[in-house]
Coordinates of C-alpha atoms and ligand atoms in Angstrom, one line a residue:
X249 CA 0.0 0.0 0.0
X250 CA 1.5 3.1 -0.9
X251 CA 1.9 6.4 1.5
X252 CA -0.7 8.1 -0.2
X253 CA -3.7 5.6 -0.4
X254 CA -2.2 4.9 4.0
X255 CA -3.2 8.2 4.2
X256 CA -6.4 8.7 2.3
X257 CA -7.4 5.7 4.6
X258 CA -6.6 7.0 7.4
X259 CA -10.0 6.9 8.9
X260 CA -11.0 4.2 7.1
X261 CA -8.8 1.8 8.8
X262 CA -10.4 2.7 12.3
X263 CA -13.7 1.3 11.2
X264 CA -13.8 -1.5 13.9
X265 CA -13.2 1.8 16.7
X266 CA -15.7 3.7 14.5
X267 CA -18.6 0.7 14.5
X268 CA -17.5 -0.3 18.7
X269 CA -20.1 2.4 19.3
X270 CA -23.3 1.6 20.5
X271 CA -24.5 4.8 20.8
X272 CA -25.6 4.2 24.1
X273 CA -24.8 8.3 25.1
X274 CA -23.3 7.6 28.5
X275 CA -19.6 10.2 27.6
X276 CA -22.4 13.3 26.5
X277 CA -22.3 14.4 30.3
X278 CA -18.3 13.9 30.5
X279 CA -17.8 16.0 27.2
X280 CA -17.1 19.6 27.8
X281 CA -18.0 21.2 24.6
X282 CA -21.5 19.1 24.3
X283 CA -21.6 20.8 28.1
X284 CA -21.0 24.1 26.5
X285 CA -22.9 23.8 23.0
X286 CA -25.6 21.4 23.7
X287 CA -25.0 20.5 20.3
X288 CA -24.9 16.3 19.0
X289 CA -22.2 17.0 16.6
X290 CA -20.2 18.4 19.0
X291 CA -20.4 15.4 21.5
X292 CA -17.9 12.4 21.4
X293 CA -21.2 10.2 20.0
X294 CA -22.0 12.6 16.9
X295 CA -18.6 12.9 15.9
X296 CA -18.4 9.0 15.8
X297 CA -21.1 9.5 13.6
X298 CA -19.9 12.2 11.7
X299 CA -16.8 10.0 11.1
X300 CA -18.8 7.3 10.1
X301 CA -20.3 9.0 7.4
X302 CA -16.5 10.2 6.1
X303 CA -16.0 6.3 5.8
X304 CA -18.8 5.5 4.3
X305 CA -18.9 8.6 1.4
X306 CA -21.7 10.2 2.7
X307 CA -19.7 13.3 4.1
X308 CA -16.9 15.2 2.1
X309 CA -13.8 14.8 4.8
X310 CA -12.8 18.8 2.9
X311 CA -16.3 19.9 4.4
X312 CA -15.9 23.1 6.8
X313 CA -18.9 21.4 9.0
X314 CA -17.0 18.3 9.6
X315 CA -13.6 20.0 10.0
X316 CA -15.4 22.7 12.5
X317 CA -17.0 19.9 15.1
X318 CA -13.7 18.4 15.0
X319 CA -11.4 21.0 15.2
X320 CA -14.1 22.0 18.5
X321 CA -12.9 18.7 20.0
X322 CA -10.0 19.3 23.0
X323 CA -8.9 15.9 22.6
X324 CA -9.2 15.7 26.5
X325 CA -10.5 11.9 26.2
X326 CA -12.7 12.1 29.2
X327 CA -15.4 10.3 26.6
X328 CA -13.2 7.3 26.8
X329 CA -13.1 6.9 30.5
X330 CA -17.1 7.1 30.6
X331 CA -17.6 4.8 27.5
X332 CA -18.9 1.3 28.3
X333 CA -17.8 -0.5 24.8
X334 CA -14.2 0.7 25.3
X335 CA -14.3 3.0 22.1
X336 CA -10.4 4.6 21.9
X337 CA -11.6 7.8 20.7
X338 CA -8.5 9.5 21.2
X339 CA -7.1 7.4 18.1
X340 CA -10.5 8.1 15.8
X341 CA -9.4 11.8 16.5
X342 CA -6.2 11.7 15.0
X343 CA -6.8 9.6 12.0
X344 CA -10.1 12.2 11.5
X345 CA -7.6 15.1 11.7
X346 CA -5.1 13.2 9.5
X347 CA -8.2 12.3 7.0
X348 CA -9.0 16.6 6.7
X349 CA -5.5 17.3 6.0
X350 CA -5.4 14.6 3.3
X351 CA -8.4 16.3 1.4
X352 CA -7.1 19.4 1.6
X353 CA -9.7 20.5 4.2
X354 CA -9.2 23.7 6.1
X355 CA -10.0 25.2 9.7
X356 CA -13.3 26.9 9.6
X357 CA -12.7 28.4 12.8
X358 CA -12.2 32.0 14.3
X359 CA -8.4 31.5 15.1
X360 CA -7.4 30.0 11.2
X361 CA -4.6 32.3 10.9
X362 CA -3.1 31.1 14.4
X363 CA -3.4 27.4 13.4
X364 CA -1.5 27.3 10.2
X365 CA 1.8 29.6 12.1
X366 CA 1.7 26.5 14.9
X367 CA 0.6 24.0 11.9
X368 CA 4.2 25.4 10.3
X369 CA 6.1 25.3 13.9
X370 CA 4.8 21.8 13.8
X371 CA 6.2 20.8 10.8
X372 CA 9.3 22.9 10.6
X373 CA 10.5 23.9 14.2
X374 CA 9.7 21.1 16.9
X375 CA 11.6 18.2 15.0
X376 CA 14.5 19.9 14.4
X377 CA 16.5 20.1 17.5
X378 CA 18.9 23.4 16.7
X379 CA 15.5 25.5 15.1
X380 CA 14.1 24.0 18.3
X381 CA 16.8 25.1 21.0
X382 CA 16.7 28.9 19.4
X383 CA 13.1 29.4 19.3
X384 CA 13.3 28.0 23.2
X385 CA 16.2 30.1 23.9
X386 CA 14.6 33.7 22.6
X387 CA 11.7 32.7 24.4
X388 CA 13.9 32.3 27.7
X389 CA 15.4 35.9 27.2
X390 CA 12.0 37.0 26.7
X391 CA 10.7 35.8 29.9
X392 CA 13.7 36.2 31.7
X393 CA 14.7 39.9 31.1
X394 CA 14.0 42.8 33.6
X395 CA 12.2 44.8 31.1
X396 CA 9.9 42.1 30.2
X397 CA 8.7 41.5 34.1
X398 CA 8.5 45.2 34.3
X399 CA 5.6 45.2 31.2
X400 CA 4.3 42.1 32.8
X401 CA 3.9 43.1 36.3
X402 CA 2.6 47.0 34.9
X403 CA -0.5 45.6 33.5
X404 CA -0.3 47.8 30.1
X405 CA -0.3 44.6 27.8
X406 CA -4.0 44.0 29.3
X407 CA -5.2 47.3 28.6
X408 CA -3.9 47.0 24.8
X409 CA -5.0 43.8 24.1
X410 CA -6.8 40.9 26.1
X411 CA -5.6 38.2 24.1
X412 CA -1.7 39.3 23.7
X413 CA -1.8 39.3 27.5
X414 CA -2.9 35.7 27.9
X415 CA -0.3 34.6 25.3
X416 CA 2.1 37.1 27.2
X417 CA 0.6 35.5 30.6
X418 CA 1.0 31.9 29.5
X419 CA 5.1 32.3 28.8
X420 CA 5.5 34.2 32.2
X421 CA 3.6 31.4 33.8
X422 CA 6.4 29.1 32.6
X423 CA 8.8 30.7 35.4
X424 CA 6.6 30.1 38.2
X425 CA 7.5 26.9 40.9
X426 CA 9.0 26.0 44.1
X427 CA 12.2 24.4 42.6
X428 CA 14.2 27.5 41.5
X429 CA 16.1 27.7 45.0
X430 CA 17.5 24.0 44.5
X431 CA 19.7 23.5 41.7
X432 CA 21.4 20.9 40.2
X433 CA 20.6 17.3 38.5
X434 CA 21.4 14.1 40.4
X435 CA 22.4 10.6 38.9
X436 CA 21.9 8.7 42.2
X437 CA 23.0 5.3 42.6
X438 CA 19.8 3.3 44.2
X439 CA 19.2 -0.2 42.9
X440 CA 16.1 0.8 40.1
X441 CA 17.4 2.2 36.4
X442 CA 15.7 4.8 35.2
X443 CA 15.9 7.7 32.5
X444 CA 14.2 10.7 32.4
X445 CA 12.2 12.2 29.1
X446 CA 12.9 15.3 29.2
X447 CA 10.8 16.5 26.6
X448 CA 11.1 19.8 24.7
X449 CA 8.8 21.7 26.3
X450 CA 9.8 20.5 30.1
X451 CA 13.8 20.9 29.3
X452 CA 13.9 24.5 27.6
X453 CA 11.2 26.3 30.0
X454 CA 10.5 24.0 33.0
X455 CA 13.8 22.9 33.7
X456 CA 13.8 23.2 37.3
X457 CA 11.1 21.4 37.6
X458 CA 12.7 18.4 35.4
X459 CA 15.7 18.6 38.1
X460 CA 13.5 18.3 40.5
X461 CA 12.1 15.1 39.2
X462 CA 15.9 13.7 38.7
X463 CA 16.4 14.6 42.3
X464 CA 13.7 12.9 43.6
X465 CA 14.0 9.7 42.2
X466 CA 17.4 9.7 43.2
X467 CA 16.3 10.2 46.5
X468 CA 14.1 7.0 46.2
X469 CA 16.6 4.7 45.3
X470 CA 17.1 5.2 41.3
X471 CA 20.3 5.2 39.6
X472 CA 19.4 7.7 36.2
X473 CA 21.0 7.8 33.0
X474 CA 21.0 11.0 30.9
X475 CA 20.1 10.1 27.2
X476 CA 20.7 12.6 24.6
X477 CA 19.6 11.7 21.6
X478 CA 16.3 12.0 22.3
X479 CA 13.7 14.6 20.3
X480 CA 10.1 16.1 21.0
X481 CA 7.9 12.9 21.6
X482 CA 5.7 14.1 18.6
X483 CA 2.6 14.3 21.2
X484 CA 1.3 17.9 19.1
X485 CA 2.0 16.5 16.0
X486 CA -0.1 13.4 16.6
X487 CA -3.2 15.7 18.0
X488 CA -3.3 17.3 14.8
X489 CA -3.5 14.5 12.3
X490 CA 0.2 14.9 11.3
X491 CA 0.9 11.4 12.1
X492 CA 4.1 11.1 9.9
X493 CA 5.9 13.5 11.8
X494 CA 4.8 12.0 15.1
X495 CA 5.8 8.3 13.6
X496 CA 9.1 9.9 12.6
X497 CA 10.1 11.4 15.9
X498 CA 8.9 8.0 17.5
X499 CA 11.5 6.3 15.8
X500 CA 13.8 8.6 16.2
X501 CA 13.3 8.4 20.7
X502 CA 13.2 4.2 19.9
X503 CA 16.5 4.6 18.8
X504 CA 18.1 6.6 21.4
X505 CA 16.4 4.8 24.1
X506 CA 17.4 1.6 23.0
X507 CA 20.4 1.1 24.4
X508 CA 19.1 1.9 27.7
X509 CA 16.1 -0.1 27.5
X510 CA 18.5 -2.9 26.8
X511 CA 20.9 -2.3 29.3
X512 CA 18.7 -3.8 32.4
X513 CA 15.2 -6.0 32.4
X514 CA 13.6 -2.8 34.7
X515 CA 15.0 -0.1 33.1
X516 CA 12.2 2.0 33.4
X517 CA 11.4 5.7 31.0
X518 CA 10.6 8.2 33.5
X519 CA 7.9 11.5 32.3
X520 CA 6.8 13.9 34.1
X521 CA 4.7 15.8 31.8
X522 CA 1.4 14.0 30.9
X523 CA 0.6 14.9 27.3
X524 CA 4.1 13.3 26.2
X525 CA 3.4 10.6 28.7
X526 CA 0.5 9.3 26.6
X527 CA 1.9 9.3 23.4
X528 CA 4.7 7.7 24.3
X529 CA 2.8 4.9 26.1
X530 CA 1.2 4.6 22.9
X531 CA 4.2 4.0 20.2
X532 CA 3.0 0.8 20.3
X533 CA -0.2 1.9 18.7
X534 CA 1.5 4.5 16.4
X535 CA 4.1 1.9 15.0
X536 CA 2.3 -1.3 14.5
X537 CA 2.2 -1.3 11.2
X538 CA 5.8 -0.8 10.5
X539 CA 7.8 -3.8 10.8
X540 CA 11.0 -2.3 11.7
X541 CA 9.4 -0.4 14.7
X542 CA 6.7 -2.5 15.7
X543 CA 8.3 -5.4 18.6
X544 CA 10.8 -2.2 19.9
X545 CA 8.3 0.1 19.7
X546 CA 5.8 -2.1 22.2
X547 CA 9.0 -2.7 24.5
X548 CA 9.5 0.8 24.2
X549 CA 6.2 1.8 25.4
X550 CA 6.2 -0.8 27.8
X551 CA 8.9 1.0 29.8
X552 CA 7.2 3.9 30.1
X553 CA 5.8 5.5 33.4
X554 CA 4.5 8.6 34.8
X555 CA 7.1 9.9 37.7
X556 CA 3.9 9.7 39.9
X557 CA 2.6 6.3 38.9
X558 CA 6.3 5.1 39.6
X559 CA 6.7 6.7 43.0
X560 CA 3.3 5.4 44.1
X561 CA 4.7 2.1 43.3
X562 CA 6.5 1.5 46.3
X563 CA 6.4 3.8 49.6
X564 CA 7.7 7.0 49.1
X565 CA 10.6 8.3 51.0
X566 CA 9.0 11.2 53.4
X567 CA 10.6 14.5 53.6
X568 CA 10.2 17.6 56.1
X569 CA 6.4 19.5 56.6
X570 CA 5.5 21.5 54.0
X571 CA 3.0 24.4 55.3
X572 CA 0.7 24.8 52.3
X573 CA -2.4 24.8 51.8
X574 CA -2.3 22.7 47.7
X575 CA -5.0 21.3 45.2
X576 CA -4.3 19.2 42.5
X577 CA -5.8 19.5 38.9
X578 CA -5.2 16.3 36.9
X579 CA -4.0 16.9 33.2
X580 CA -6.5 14.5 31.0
X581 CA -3.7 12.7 29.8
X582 CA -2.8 11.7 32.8
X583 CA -6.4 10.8 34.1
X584 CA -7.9 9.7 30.9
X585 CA -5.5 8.6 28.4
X586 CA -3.4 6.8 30.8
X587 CA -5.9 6.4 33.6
X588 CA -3.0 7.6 36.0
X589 CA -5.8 8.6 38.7
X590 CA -5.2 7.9 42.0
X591 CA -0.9 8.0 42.0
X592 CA -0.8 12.2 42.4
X593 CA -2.9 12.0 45.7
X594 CA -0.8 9.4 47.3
X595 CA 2.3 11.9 46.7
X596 CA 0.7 14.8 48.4
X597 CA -0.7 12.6 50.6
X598 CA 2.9 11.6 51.8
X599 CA 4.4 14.7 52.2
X600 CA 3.8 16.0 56.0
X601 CA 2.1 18.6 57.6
X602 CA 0.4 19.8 53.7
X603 CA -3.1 20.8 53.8
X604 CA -4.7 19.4 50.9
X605 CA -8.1 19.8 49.4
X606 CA -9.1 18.2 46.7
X607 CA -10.4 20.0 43.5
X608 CA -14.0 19.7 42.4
X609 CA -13.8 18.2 38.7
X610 CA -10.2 17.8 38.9
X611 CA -10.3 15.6 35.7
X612 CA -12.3 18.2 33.5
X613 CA -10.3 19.9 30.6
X614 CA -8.9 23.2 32.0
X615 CA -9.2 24.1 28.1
X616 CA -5.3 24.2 27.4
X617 CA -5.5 20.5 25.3
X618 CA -1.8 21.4 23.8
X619 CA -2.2 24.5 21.5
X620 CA -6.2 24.2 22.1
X621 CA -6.1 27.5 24.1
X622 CA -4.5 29.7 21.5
X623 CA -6.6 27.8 18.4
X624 CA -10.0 27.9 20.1
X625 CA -9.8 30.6 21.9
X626 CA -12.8 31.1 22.9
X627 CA -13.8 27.7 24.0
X628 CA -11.2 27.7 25.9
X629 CA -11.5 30.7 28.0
X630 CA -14.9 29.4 29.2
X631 CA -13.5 26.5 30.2
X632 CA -10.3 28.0 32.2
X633 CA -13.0 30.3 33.3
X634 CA -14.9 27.4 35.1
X635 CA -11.8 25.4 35.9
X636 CA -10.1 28.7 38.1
X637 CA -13.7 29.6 39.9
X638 CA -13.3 26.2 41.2
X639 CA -9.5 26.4 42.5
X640 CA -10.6 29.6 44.0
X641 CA -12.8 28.2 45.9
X642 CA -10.5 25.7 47.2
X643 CA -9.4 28.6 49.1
X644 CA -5.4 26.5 48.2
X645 CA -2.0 29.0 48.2
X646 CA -0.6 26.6 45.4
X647 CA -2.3 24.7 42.3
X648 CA -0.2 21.8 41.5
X649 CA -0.5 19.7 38.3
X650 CA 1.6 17.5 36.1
X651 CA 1.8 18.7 32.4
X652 CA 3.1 21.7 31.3
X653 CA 0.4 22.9 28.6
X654 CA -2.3 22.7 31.9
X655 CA 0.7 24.4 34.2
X656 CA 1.1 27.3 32.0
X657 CA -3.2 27.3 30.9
X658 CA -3.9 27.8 34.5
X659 CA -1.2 30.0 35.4
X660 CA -2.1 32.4 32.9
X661 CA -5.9 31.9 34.3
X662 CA -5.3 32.4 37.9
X663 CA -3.1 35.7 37.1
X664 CA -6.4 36.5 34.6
X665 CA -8.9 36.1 37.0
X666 CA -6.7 37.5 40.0
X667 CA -6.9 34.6 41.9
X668 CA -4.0 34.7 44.8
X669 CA -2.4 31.0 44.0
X670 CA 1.0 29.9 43.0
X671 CA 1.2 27.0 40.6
X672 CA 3.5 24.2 40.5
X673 CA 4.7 20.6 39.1
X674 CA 3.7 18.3 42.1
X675 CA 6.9 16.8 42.0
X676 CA 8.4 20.1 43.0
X677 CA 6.3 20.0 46.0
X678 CA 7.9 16.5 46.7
X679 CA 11.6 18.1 46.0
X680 CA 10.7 21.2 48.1
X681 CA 10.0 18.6 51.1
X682 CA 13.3 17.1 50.5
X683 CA 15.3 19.8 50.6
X684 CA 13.9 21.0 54.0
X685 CA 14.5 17.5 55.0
X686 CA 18.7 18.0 54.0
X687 CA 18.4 15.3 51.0
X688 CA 20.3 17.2 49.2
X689 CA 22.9 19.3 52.1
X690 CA 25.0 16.1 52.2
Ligands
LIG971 S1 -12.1 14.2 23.5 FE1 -13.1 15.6 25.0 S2 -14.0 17.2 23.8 FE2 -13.5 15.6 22.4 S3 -15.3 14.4 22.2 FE3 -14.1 13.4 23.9 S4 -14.9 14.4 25.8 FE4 -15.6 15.6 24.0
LIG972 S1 -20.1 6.1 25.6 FE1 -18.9 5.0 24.0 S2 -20.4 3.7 23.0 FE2 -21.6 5.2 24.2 S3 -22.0 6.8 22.6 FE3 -20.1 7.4 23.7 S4 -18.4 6.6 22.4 FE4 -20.3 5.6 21.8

């Protein structure tokens, strides 16, 4: 089968997930833009059906109708963890998105402009390391420069324009933590081999809080290798129907994990940032139809865990008492794609003398979903909107969360909304406890 006809089948060879519906309605009340909308074709059950038509010729896949309900859809997956027939939605989405591109379909929405400059960063920036490392590196001075805090903290940006100052809002969030006083990586030398993803995202603007996650495993008895060949896990690309690039860059982290993998029967892939974590559990999925890839590919994502599913594993070393008051929001691809949902609990539960209460619809779509907030804007914002009434009302000093998209969506919402909360990885809290406790003096 050539490329082309893989491609113009994309959808088509989903069928089986396509037909596992029964139609039965139970995700409508999970699904946050039927919530907002009220509309069928924007539910998880009428884009099944929309999809189903697609295969079946009765629906141009170039239509602006069918490329609007699914350009609507966050990809937040809480549809899957309410479906009784076990329909893996988040896979029909991809191949639907790869189906659009094939026909030449186009966004129909407000933001078009928007989605093809991070349709282009897709394709031309984020798999190409060096291209990559710059645009991450003029991003850093822009945060990190005196002037630039002095615009932030004036407010003037949000009396010229509402929407520069949430983009503005989300790259200033990226320097917020607890983790910046500690630095330093750590390669321990406990009895379990593990390797950190570091991701792109995580690495060039959350790097203390990727430290932080090296420190703390060492600290419960991991030995860590650095691997450096590894690229963007391809987690945006997939989202967006360009599956080639995300099969390419899967490959490409196959092969520079390999000789780690192979090293030790537990070697174990460490992530810390959920979106990435649930692509790269799924590898498998992405690969199985290339024999080269396939077998490494499943033993790849085999390997894989979240830094809280791992730690929960086994009893987690406890540190000194933090006095905060936290609440935890769960990234969807950490609650529904990889169904990670009691782990992040157990590690707040574990550090002493934290208050924590727990946040009410912790697993609903704070309306970041990757690059969802700045291509469906306004969805979006009424979502966040929701989401940051309810941390309020938590009465919490710090939001923690595990995924930098949601860390940087509801950074930019709390400072929005004026809500007095800090927001941080939860594994920084973890470090934070540690370092009080001298883990790291000796
Ligand atoms: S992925 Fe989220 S937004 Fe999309 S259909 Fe499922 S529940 Fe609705
Ligand atoms: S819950 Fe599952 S089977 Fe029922 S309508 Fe939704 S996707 Fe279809």
């Amino acid at each position: 089968m050539t490329g082309q006809n893989t491609l113009q089948n994309a959808l088509s060879a989903e069928i089986d997930k396509v037909l596992g519906c029964i139609h039965c309605g139970l995700c409508l009340p999970s699904c946050p833009t039927y919530q907002q909308l009220g509309n069928e074709n924007d539910s998880p059950r009428g884009r099944i059906y929309l999809m189903r038509a697609v295969t079946e010729g009765r629906l141009d896949a170039a239509s602006p109708s069918f490329s609007r309900h699914i350009d609507l859809c966050l990809g937040c997956r809480a549809c899957e963890t309410a479906c009784p027939a076990g329909v893996n939605y988040g896979h029909l989405l991809e191949s639907a998105r790869e189906t659009i591109k094939y026909h030449g379909g186009d966004s129909a929405g407000p933001a078009r402009f928007q989605k093809r400059m991070l349709g282009y960063a897709l394709r031309n920036i984020f798999p190409n390391p060096k291209r990559l490392g710059t645009t991450f590196a003029l991003f850093r001075f822009l945060r990190d420069n005196s002037l630039t805090r002095l615009i932030f903290r004036s407010g003037i940006v949000s009396r010229i324009s509402k929407k520069a100052d949430f983009a503005f809002s989300l790259l200033m969030t990226t320097s917020q933590g607890i983790s910046r006083s500690v630095t330093g990586e750590a390669s321990g030398a406990g009895a379990r081999q593990v390797s950190v993803f570091t991701g792109c995202v995580m690495e060039s603007l959350f790097k203390p809080a990727n430290d932080a996650t090296k420190r703390v495993l060492a600290v419960n008895d991991c030995s860590l290798r650095n691997v450096g060949e590894q690229v963007c896990c391809g987690a945006l690309h997939a989202h967006s129907g360009d599956l080639e690039t995300a099969r390419d860059l899967a490959r490409r982290n196959i092969n520079a994990f390999e000789s780690f993998l192979d090293s030790d029967n537990g070697a174990t892939i460490i992530i810390n940032a959920a979106g990435c974590g649930a692509l790269l559990k799924e590898y498998d999925q992405l690969l199985k139809d290339d024999p080269a890839y396939a077998a490494r590919a499943e033993k790849f994502s085999r390997s894989v865990r979240d830094v809280t599913e791992y730690l929960a594993r086994g009893e987690v070393k406890t540190g000194a008492p933090i006095d905060r008051h936290v609440t935890f929001d769960a990234p969807c691809h950490l609650f529904h794609a990889q169904r990670v949902t009691t782990a992040p609990q157990q590690i707040l539960t574990s550090i002493p003398g934290l208050k924590y209460t727990p946040l009410d619809g912790m697993q609903d779509c704070c309306g970041g979903a990757g690059i969802y907030n700045l291509s469906e804007p306004e969805m979006s914002e009424k979502l966040l909107a929701d989401k940051i009434g309810k941390v309020k009302a938590t009465g919490a000093d710090l939001l923690v969360t595990a995924n930098p998209g949601c860390h940087m969506q509801l950074g930019a919402g709390l400072k929005i909304f004026s809500v007095d909360c800090g927001v941080a990885h939860i594994v920084e809290l973890l470090d934070e406890s540690y370092r009080k406790a001298g883990f790291y003096s000796k």
